[in-house]
PDB file of C-alpha atoms in Angstrom:
ATOM      1  CA  ILE K  33     -14.744   1.709   3.111  1.00 95.00           C
ATOM      2  CA  GLY K  34     -12.115   1.642   5.838  1.00 94.00           C
ATOM      3  CA  LEU K  35     -12.047  -1.691   7.691  1.00 95.00           C
ATOM      4  CA  HIS K  36     -11.725  -0.359  11.222  1.00 94.00           C
ATOM      5  CA  SER K  37     -13.221   3.138  11.002  1.00 94.00           C
ATOM      6  CA  GLY K  38     -16.141   2.237   8.742  1.00 94.00           C
ATOM      7  CA  SER K  39     -15.591   5.623   7.070  1.00 95.00           C
ATOM      8  CA  ARG K  40     -15.408   6.344   3.369  1.00 95.00           C
ATOM      9  CA  ALA K  41     -11.826   6.037   2.164  1.00 94.00           C
ATOM     10  CA  ARG K  42     -10.079   7.026  -1.052  1.00 96.00           C
ATOM     11  CA  ILE K  43      -6.458   6.918  -2.189  1.00 97.00           C
ATOM     12  CA  LEU K  44      -4.618   8.268  -5.207  1.00 97.00           C
ATOM     13  CA  VAL K  45      -1.351   6.498  -6.009  1.00 96.00           C
ATOM     14  CA  GLU K  46       1.231   8.354  -8.107  1.00 95.00           C
ATOM     15  CA  MET K  47       4.890   8.071  -8.966  1.00 94.00           C
ATOM     16  CA  GLY K  48       7.071   9.920  -6.469  1.00 95.00           C
ATOM     17  CA  LEU K  49      10.315  11.749  -7.062  1.00 94.00           C
ATOM     18  CA  PRO K  50      13.426   9.521  -7.272  1.00 94.00           C
ATOM     19  CA  GLY K  51      14.741   8.885  -3.780  1.00 94.00           C
ATOM     20  CA  SER K  52      11.612  10.227  -2.074  1.00 95.00           C
ATOM     21  CA  GLY K  53      10.488   6.858  -0.730  1.00 96.00           C
ATOM     22  CA  VAL K  54       6.866   5.969  -0.059  1.00 98.00           C
ATOM     23  CA  VAL K  55       5.036   9.020   1.253  1.00 98.00           C
ATOM     24  CA  PHE K  56       1.409   9.392   2.332  1.00 98.00           C
ATOM     25  CA  LEU K  57      -0.171  12.815   1.901  1.00 98.00           C
ATOM     26  CA  VAL K  58      -3.010  13.619   4.316  1.00 96.00           C
ATOM     27  CA  ASP K  59      -4.440  17.147   4.146  1.00 95.00           C
ATOM     28  CA  GLU K  60      -1.094  18.312   2.723  1.00 91.00           C
ATOM     29  CA  GLU K  61       0.905  16.730   5.573  1.00 97.00           C
ATOM     30  CA  GLN K  62       3.534  14.285   4.321  1.00 97.00           C
ATOM     31  CA  ILE K  63       3.904  11.084   6.353  1.00 98.00           C
ATOM     32  CA  ALA K  64       6.778   8.823   5.330  1.00 98.00           C
ATOM     33  CA  ALA K  65       6.385   5.045   5.399  1.00 98.00           C
ATOM     34  CA  LYS K  66       9.177   4.450   7.890  1.00 97.00           C
ATOM     35  CA  PRO K  67       9.445   2.304  11.042  1.00 97.00           C
ATOM     36  CA  LYS K  68       9.916   5.309  13.341  1.00 97.00           C
ATOM     37  CA  LEU K  69       6.479   6.659  12.391  1.00 97.00           C
ATOM     38  CA  VAL K  70       4.552   3.431  13.053  1.00 97.00           C
ATOM     39  CA  SER K  71       1.868   3.888  15.699  1.00 95.00           C
ATOM     40  CA  SER K  72       2.008   1.655  18.769  1.00 89.00           C
ATOM     41  CA  SER K  73      -1.725   2.044  19.425  1.00 85.00           C
ATOM     42  CA  HIS K  74      -3.034   0.099  16.400  1.00 84.00           C
ATOM     43  CA  PRO K  75      -2.399  -3.599  17.226  1.00 78.00           C
ATOM     44  CA  ARG K  76      -4.639  -4.959  14.451  1.00 88.00           C
ATOM     45  CA  ALA K  77      -3.224  -2.850  11.612  1.00 95.00           C
ATOM     46  CA  THR K  78      -0.250  -0.746  10.576  1.00 97.00           C
ATOM     47  CA  ALA K  79      -0.766   2.972  11.058  1.00 97.00           C
ATOM     48  CA  LEU K  80       1.665   5.814  10.390  1.00 98.00           C
ATOM     49  CA  VAL K  81       1.622   8.909  12.567  1.00 97.00           C
ATOM     50  CA  GLY K  82       2.563  12.396  11.451  1.00 97.00           C
ATOM     51  CA  GLU K  83       2.597  15.601  13.481  1.00 96.00           C
ATOM     52  CA  GLN K  84      -1.097  16.269  12.833  1.00 96.00           C
ATOM     53  CA  HIS K  85      -2.578  13.220  11.121  1.00 96.00           C
ATOM     54  CA  THR K  86      -2.574   9.429  11.158  1.00 96.00           C
ATOM     55  CA  VAL K  87      -3.112   7.115   8.209  1.00 97.00           C
ATOM     56  CA  ALA K  88      -4.069   3.558   9.125  1.00 96.00           C
ATOM     57  CA  THR K  89      -4.377   0.102   7.565  1.00 97.00           C
ATOM     58  CA  VAL K  90      -1.652   0.708   5.000  1.00 98.00           C
ATOM     59  CA  GLU K  91      -0.142  -2.784   5.083  1.00 98.00           C
ATOM     60  CA  HIS K  92      -2.007  -4.292   2.099  1.00 98.00           C
ATOM     61  CA  LEU K  93      -1.078  -1.427  -0.195  1.00 98.00           C
ATOM     62  CA  LEU K  94       2.529  -1.520   1.044  1.00 98.00           C
ATOM     63  CA  ALA K  95       2.654  -5.276   0.351  1.00 98.00           C
ATOM     64  CA  ALA K  96       1.571  -4.660  -3.237  1.00 98.00           C
ATOM     65  CA  LEU K  97       4.227  -1.947  -3.631  1.00 98.00           C
ATOM     66  CA  ALA K  98       6.798  -4.341  -2.144  1.00 97.00           C
ATOM     67  CA  ALA K  99       5.970  -7.030  -4.694  1.00 97.00           C
ATOM     68  CA  PHE K 100       6.442  -4.541  -7.534  1.00 96.00           C
ATOM     69  CA  GLY K 101       9.512  -2.873  -6.039  1.00 96.00           C
ATOM     70  CA  GLU K 102       7.821   0.532  -6.204  1.00 95.00           C
ATOM     71  CA  LYS K 103       9.897   2.373  -3.619  1.00 94.00           C
ATOM     72  CA  ASP K 104       9.227   5.997  -4.656  1.00 96.00           C
ATOM     73  CA  VAL K 105       5.489   6.545  -4.464  1.00 97.00           C
ATOM     74  CA  ARG K 106       3.200   9.397  -3.437  1.00 97.00           C
ATOM     75  CA  ILE K 107      -0.163   8.334  -1.964  1.00 98.00           C
ATOM     76  CA  THR K 108      -2.858  10.934  -1.334  1.00 98.00           C
ATOM     77  CA  VAL K 109      -5.334   9.730   1.289  1.00 97.00           C
ATOM     78  CA  GLU K 110      -8.879  10.906   1.937  1.00 96.00           C
ATOM     79  CA  GLY K 111     -10.240   9.430   5.150  1.00 94.00           C
ATOM     80  CA  PRO K 112      -8.559   7.954   8.249  1.00 94.00           C
ATOM     81  CA  GLU K 113      -7.289   4.789   6.584  1.00 96.00           C
ATOM     82  CA  SER K 114      -6.650   3.051   3.296  1.00 96.00           C
ATOM     83  CA  PRO K 115      -9.757   1.345   1.860  1.00 96.00           C
ATOM     84  CA  ILE K 116     -10.043  -2.348   2.666  1.00 97.00           C
ATOM     85  CA  LEU K 117     -11.584  -3.288  -0.738  1.00 97.00           C
ATOM     86  CA  ASP K 118     -11.989  -7.100  -0.690  1.00 97.00           C
ATOM     87  CA  GLY K 119      -9.644  -7.579   2.287  1.00 97.00           C
ATOM     88  CA  SER K 120      -6.670  -8.624   0.175  1.00 98.00           C
ATOM     89  CA  ALA K 121      -3.952  -6.938  -1.896  1.00 98.00           C
ATOM     90  CA  LEU K 122      -5.356  -8.223  -5.180  1.00 98.00           C
ATOM     91  CA  PRO K 123      -7.159  -5.009  -6.241  1.00 97.00           C
ATOM     92  CA  PHE K 124      -3.955  -3.037  -5.628  1.00 97.00           C
ATOM     93  CA  THR K 125      -1.718  -5.467  -7.517  1.00 97.00           C
ATOM     94  CA  GLU K 126      -4.117  -5.752 -10.458  1.00 96.00           C
ATOM     95  CA  THR K 127      -4.296  -1.973 -10.779  1.00 95.00           C
ATOM     96  CA  LEU K 128      -0.526  -1.547 -10.518  1.00 95.00           C
ATOM     97  CA  ALA K 129      -0.070  -4.181 -13.221  1.00 94.00           C
ATOM     98  CA  GLU K 130      -2.604  -2.413 -15.454  1.00 94.00           C
ATOM     99  CA  MET K 131      -0.626   0.805 -14.970  1.00 90.00           C
ATOM    100  CA  GLY K 132       2.491  -0.930 -16.278  1.00 90.00           C
ATOM    101  CA  ALA K 133       4.284  -1.777 -13.029  1.00 91.00           C
ATOM    102  CA  ASP K 134       6.648  -4.745 -13.251  1.00 90.00           C
ATOM    103  CA  PRO K 135       6.465  -7.337 -10.426  1.00 89.00           C
ATOM    104  CA  GLN K 136      10.142  -7.168  -9.490  1.00 92.00           C
ATOM    105  CA  PRO K 137      10.838  -6.636  -5.767  1.00 95.00           C
ATOM    106  CA  HIS K 138      13.361  -4.152  -4.441  1.00 95.00           C
ATOM    107  CA  PHE K 139      15.649  -5.241  -1.600  1.00 96.00           C
ATOM    108  CA  VAL K 140      17.635  -3.717   1.253  1.00 96.00           C
ATOM    109  CA  HIS K 141      20.741  -5.254   2.799  1.00 95.00           C
ATOM    110  CA  LEU K 142      20.855  -5.811   6.554  1.00 96.00           C
ATOM    111  CA  ALA K 143      23.848  -4.914   8.691  1.00 95.00           C
ATOM    112  CA  GLU K 144      23.323  -7.823  11.052  1.00 96.00           C
ATOM    113  CA  GLU K 145      21.022 -10.587  12.179  1.00 97.00           C
ATOM    114  CA  VAL K 146      18.051  -9.476  14.254  1.00 98.00           C
ATOM    115  CA  THR K 147      15.647 -11.433  16.473  1.00 98.00           C
ATOM    116  CA  VAL K 148      12.664 -10.112  18.429  1.00 98.00           C
ATOM    117  CA  PHE K 149      10.015 -11.696  20.656  1.00 97.00           C
ATOM    118  CA  HIS K 150       6.530 -10.591  21.630  1.00 94.00           C
ATOM    119  CA  ALA K 151       3.833 -12.431  23.594  1.00 92.00           C
ATOM    120  CA  GLY K 152       4.991 -15.904  22.592  1.00 94.00           C
ATOM    121  CA  ALA K 153       5.756 -14.913  19.003  1.00 97.00           C
ATOM    122  CA  LYS K 154       9.205 -14.757  17.408  1.00 98.00           C
ATOM    123  CA  ALA K 155      10.723 -13.071  14.356  1.00 98.00           C
ATOM    124  CA  ARG K 156      14.252 -13.568  13.037  1.00 98.00           C
ATOM    125  CA  MET K 157      16.053 -12.114  10.019  1.00 98.00           C
ATOM    126  CA  VAL K 158      19.424 -13.467   8.900  1.00 98.00           C
ATOM    127  CA  PRO K 159      21.419 -11.642   6.176  1.00 96.00           C
ATOM    128  CA  LEU K 160      22.003 -13.808   3.129  1.00 94.00           C
ATOM    129  CA  ARG K 161      25.115 -15.744   2.347  1.00 86.00           C
ATOM    130  CA  PRO K 162      26.253 -15.463  -1.317  1.00 83.00           C
ATOM    131  CA  GLN K 163      24.832 -18.888  -2.232  1.00 86.00           C
ATOM    132  CA  ASP K 164      21.365 -18.266  -0.756  1.00 92.00           C
ATOM    133  CA  GLU K 165      18.241 -16.470  -1.942  1.00 95.00           C
ATOM    134  CA  PRO K 166      15.784 -14.381   0.075  1.00 97.00           C
ATOM    135  CA  MET K 167      12.879 -16.221   1.641  1.00 98.00           C
ATOM    136  CA  ILE K 168      10.138 -15.691   4.207  1.00 98.00           C
ATOM    137  CA  HIS K 169       8.866 -18.635   6.247  1.00 98.00           C
ATOM    138  CA  LEU K 170       5.802 -18.261   8.447  1.00 98.00           C
ATOM    139  CA  VAL K 171       4.109 -20.441  11.023  1.00 98.00           C
ATOM    140  CA  ILE K 172       0.756 -19.567  12.550  1.00 98.00           C
ATOM    141  CA  ASP K 173      -0.904 -21.438  15.385  1.00 97.00           C
ATOM    142  CA  PHE K 174      -3.885 -19.887  17.161  1.00 96.00           C
ATOM    143  CA  GLU K 175      -4.521 -23.125  19.077  1.00 94.00           C
ATOM    144  CA  ARG K 176      -8.178 -22.947  18.114  1.00 93.00           C
ATOM    145  CA  PRO K 177     -10.336 -25.632  16.480  1.00 93.00           C
ATOM    146  CA  GLU K 178     -11.464 -23.242  13.728  1.00 94.00           C
ATOM    147  CA  LEU K 179      -7.926 -22.976  12.339  1.00 96.00           C
ATOM    148  CA  PRO K 180      -5.245 -25.661  12.552  1.00 95.00           C
ATOM    149  CA  ARG K 181      -1.537 -24.843  12.564  1.00 97.00           C
ATOM    150  CA  GLN K 182      -0.370 -23.637   9.131  1.00 98.00           C
ATOM    151  CA  ASN K 183       2.981 -22.802   7.582  1.00 97.00           C
ATOM    152  CA  PHE K 184       4.030 -21.226   4.303  1.00 98.00           C
ATOM    153  CA  THR K 185       7.318 -20.347   2.618  1.00 98.00           C
ATOM    154  CA  TYR K 186       7.644 -17.581   0.057  1.00 98.00           C
ATOM    155  CA  HIS K 187      10.616 -16.857  -2.207  1.00 98.00           C
ATOM    156  CA  PRO K 188      10.312 -13.258  -3.513  1.00 96.00           C
ATOM    157  CA  LEU K 189      12.542 -13.875  -6.538  1.00 95.00           C
ATOM    158  CA  ARG K 190      10.676 -16.853  -7.994  1.00 95.00           C
ATOM    159  CA  ASP K 191       7.213 -17.156  -6.453  1.00 97.00           C
ATOM    160  CA  ASP K 192       4.208 -15.385  -7.976  1.00 96.00           C
ATOM    161  CA  PHE K 193       2.939 -12.843  -5.458  1.00 97.00           C
ATOM    162  CA  LEU K 194      -0.052 -11.900  -7.607  1.00 96.00           C
ATOM    163  CA  ALA K 195      -1.274 -15.492  -7.859  1.00 97.00           C
ATOM    164  CA  GLU K 196      -0.119 -17.009  -4.561  1.00 98.00           C
ATOM    165  CA  VAL K 197      -0.315 -14.231  -1.971  1.00 98.00           C
ATOM    166  CA  ALA K 198      -2.212 -11.136  -3.138  1.00 98.00           C
ATOM    167  CA  PRO K 199      -5.687 -12.792  -3.150  1.00 98.00           C
ATOM    168  CA  ALA K 200      -5.452 -13.900   0.508  1.00 98.00           C
ATOM    169  CA  ARG K 201      -7.927 -11.943   2.640  1.00 98.00           C
ATOM    170  CA  THR K 202      -7.743 -10.584   6.147  1.00 97.00           C
ATOM    171  CA  PHE K 203      -9.504 -12.933   8.545  1.00 97.00           C
ATOM    172  CA  ALA K 204     -11.129 -13.107  11.949  1.00 96.00           C
ATOM    173  CA  PHE K 205     -12.803 -15.703  14.126  1.00 97.00           C
ATOM    174  CA  GLU K 206     -16.584 -15.498  14.395  1.00 97.00           C
ATOM    175  CA  GLU K 207     -16.354 -15.715  18.197  1.00 96.00           C
ATOM    176  CA  ASP K 208     -14.070 -12.650  18.270  1.00 96.00           C
ATOM    177  CA  VAL K 209     -16.160 -10.333  16.099  1.00 96.00           C
ATOM    178  CA  GLU K 210     -18.204  -8.924  18.990  1.00 95.00           C
ATOM    179  CA  ALA K 211     -15.070  -8.127  21.007  1.00 94.00           C
ATOM    180  CA  ILE K 212     -13.477  -6.460  17.980  1.00 94.00           C
ATOM    181  CA  LEU K 213     -16.524  -4.225  17.537  1.00 94.00           C
ATOM    182  CA  GLU K 214     -16.655  -3.421  21.251  1.00 94.00           C
ATOM    183  CA  ALA K 215     -13.020  -2.268  20.985  1.00 91.00           C
ATOM    184  CA  GLY K 216     -14.122   0.266  18.375  1.00 92.00           C
ATOM    185  CA  LEU K 217     -12.559  -1.666  15.488  1.00 91.00           C
ATOM    186  CA  GLY K 218     -13.885  -3.525  12.471  1.00 93.00           C
ATOM    187  CA  LYS K 219     -16.728  -1.061  11.863  1.00 95.00           C
ATOM    188  CA  GLY K 220     -16.367  -1.492   8.105  1.00 95.00           C
ATOM    189  CA  GLY K 221     -15.975  -5.252   8.237  1.00 95.00           C
ATOM    190  CA  SER K 222     -18.268  -7.658   6.381  1.00 96.00           C
ATOM    191  CA  LEU K 223     -18.156 -10.954   4.520  1.00 97.00           C
ATOM    192  CA  ASP K 224     -17.330  -8.882   1.426  1.00 96.00           C
ATOM    193  CA  CYS K 225     -13.974  -7.775   2.835  1.00 97.00           C
ATOM    194  CA  ALA K 226     -12.909 -10.408   5.351  1.00 97.00           C
ATOM    195  CA  LEU K 227     -12.705 -14.155   5.789  1.00 98.00           C
ATOM    196  CA  ILE K 228     -14.718 -15.064   8.897  1.00 98.00           C
ATOM    197  CA  LEU K 229     -13.919 -18.434  10.439  1.00 98.00           C
ATOM    198  CA  GLY K 230     -16.644 -20.208  12.400  1.00 97.00           C
ATOM    199  CA  ARG K 231     -16.415 -23.512  14.231  1.00 94.00           C
ATOM    200  CA  ASP K 232     -17.938 -25.303  11.231  1.00 94.00           C
ATOM    201  CA  GLY K 233     -15.796 -23.529   8.645  1.00 95.00           C
ATOM    202  CA  PRO K 234     -15.782 -20.179   6.831  1.00 97.00           C
ATOM    203  CA  LEU K 235     -18.995 -18.153   6.924  1.00 97.00           C
ATOM    204  CA  ASN K 236     -18.190 -16.738   3.472  1.00 97.00           C
ATOM    205  CA  ALA K 237     -20.255 -18.369   0.749  1.00 96.00           C
ATOM    206  CA  GLU K 238     -17.189 -18.860  -1.482  1.00 95.00           C
ATOM    207  CA  GLY K 239     -15.193 -20.506   1.307  1.00 97.00           C
ATOM    208  CA  MET K 240     -11.428 -20.087   1.317  1.00 97.00           C
ATOM    209  CA  ARG K 241      -9.509 -18.909  -1.739  1.00 98.00           C
ATOM    210  CA  PHE K 242      -6.650 -21.202  -0.678  1.00 98.00           C
ATOM    211  CA  GLU K 243      -6.640 -24.160   1.687  1.00 97.00           C
ATOM    212  CA  ASN K 244      -4.170 -22.185   3.810  1.00 98.00           C
ATOM    213  CA  GLU K 245      -5.478 -18.683   3.082  1.00 98.00           C
ATOM    214  CA  PRO K 246      -4.914 -17.370   6.655  1.00 98.00           C
ATOM    215  CA  VAL K 247      -1.164 -18.008   6.683  1.00 98.00           C
ATOM    216  CA  ARG K 248      -0.850 -16.558   3.186  1.00 98.00           C
ATOM    217  CA  HIS K 249      -2.565 -13.406   4.403  1.00 98.00           C
ATOM    218  CA  LYS K 250      -0.160 -13.252   7.330  1.00 98.00           C
ATOM    219  CA  LEU K 251       2.636 -13.289   4.747  1.00 98.00           C
ATOM    220  CA  LEU K 252       0.915 -10.455   2.891  1.00 98.00           C
ATOM    221  CA  ASP K 253       0.778  -8.402   6.092  1.00 98.00           C
ATOM    222  CA  ALA K 254       4.407  -9.215   6.845  1.00 98.00           C
ATOM    223  CA  MET K 255       5.578  -8.042   3.428  1.00 98.00           C
ATOM    224  CA  GLY K 256       3.754  -4.749   3.913  1.00 98.00           C
ATOM    225  CA  ASP K 257       5.361  -4.177   7.286  1.00 98.00           C
ATOM    226  CA  LEU K 258       8.830  -5.267   6.122  1.00 98.00           C
ATOM    227  CA  PHE K 259       8.608  -2.812   3.227  1.00 98.00           C
ATOM    228  CA  LEU K 260       8.774  -0.005   5.791  1.00 98.00           C
ATOM    229  CA  LEU K 261      12.542  -0.615   5.660  1.00 97.00           C
ATOM    230  CA  GLY K 262      12.595   0.810   2.125  1.00 96.00           C
ATOM    231  CA  GLY K 263      12.493  -2.586   0.430  1.00 96.00           C
ATOM    232  CA  LEU K 264      12.217  -6.242   1.300  1.00 97.00           C
ATOM    233  CA  PRO K 265      15.128  -7.422   3.469  1.00 97.00           C
ATOM    234  CA  LEU K 266      17.717  -9.434   1.553  1.00 96.00           C
ATOM    235  CA  ALA K 267      17.561 -12.148   4.170  1.00 97.00           C
ATOM    236  CA  GLU K 268      16.167 -15.422   5.384  1.00 98.00           C
ATOM    237  CA  ILE K 269      13.183 -14.432   7.490  1.00 98.00           C
ATOM    238  CA  HIS K 270      11.472 -16.737   9.964  1.00 98.00           C
ATOM    239  CA  LEU K 271       8.201 -15.643  11.573  1.00 98.00           C
ATOM    240  CA  GLU K 272       6.431 -17.656  14.252  1.00 98.00           C
ATOM    241  CA  LYS K 273       2.892 -16.543  15.128  1.00 97.00           C
ATOM    242  CA  PRO K 274       3.478 -13.080  13.652  1.00 97.00           C
ATOM    243  CA  GLY K 275       1.184 -10.170  14.354  1.00 95.00           C
ATOM    244  CA  HIS K 276       1.606  -6.516  13.503  1.00 96.00           C
ATOM    245  CA  ARG K 277       3.117  -5.662  16.884  1.00 96.00           C
ATOM    246  CA  LEU K 278       5.862  -8.272  16.461  1.00 97.00           C
ATOM    247  CA  LEU K 279       6.570  -7.090  12.922  1.00 97.00           C
ATOM    248  CA  HIS K 280       6.688  -3.463  14.013  1.00 97.00           C
ATOM    249  CA  GLU K 281       9.274  -4.354  16.658  1.00 97.00           C
ATOM    250  CA  LEU K 282      11.228  -6.281  14.033  1.00 98.00           C
ATOM    251  CA  VAL K 283      11.511  -3.398  11.568  1.00 98.00           C
ATOM    252  CA  ARG K 284      12.369  -0.973  14.363  1.00 97.00           C
ATOM    253  CA  ALA K 285      15.194  -3.257  15.484  1.00 97.00           C
ATOM    254  CA  ALA K 286      16.535  -3.910  11.973  1.00 97.00           C
ATOM    255  CA  LYS K 287      19.523  -2.020  10.622  1.00 95.00           C
ATOM    256  CA  PRO K 288      19.136  -1.659   6.840  1.00 92.00           C
ATOM    257  CA  LEU K 289      22.110  -0.746   4.693  1.00 87.00           C
ATOM    258  CA  CYS K 290      22.177   0.089   0.988  1.00 72.00           C
ATOM    259  CA  SER K 291      19.356  -0.997  -1.268  1.00 71.00           C
ATOM    260  CA  THR K 292      19.588  -3.107  -4.395  1.00 72.00           C
ATOM    261  CA  PRO K 293      17.346  -3.866  -7.348  1.00 69.00           C
ATOM    262  CA  HIS K 294      15.995  -7.391  -7.698  1.00 63.00           C
ATOM    263  CA  PRO K 295      19.101  -9.630  -7.692  1.00 66.00           C
ATOM    264  CA  ASP K 296      19.328 -12.943  -9.462  1.00 59.00           C
ATOM    265  CA  PRO K 297      18.501 -15.986  -7.287  1.00 51.00           C
ATOM    266  CA  GLY K 298      21.577 -17.082  -5.353  1.00 49.00           C
ATOM    267  CA  SER K 299      23.233 -13.678  -5.617  1.00 50.00           C
ATOM    268  CA  THR K 300      23.411 -10.806  -3.132  1.00 43.00           C
ATOM    269  CA  ALA K 301      25.144  -8.496  -5.573  1.00 39.00           C
TER     270      ALA K 301
END
């Protein structure tokens, strides 16, 4: 089921031709996973717009591809968006691993530092110095009693995406669910595919998968959006209160250079 449309959704993931990049195929139209094709009318998800079709909610799948460094992939889509599954990237990563994919990220160099702001949020990417390793640091603060301020740092070269990030589910506040539905979104949402936070804690019977599951999911989303650059940026990345709109502005403003396979920690070669 698609999270926002509530429609049946199906994807077929295949190896693409070398150098083809990540391409979504919708009714024979090819839509490349690139910043210039990101829709500006989907604030709660990442959607890519072609000449005739749109494919939405692609960020969890892209995050899984980012963790495995799978940069040449063909994805056939049936339905208006990628299926939400359990609300995390875990089903995607488990399947990729079963297919023989190796969790080794692919990186792109940045030409220069970039900083963007949006509605009180901030994102900054700084190209690495030779002695540093890539990292992503996030801070979230909704200033709500249901969710205290959280922060999380992820090092793509040495942290375990499958164990530490992939299981983190998309989340929403119980008080916001009605407004989300009234906006025509979240039609496929349920406790089976989202973490719902009430004033007395999660409504999900299993509770949280991590004590800081929300900020880990924000990292998951960020990795999916950053992968639109063709790989994870070889940079120190700092994200304060990130949402999809901020991340979309960040990747549009970035200037990627050549790509590189997974370097050793401390090396930008």
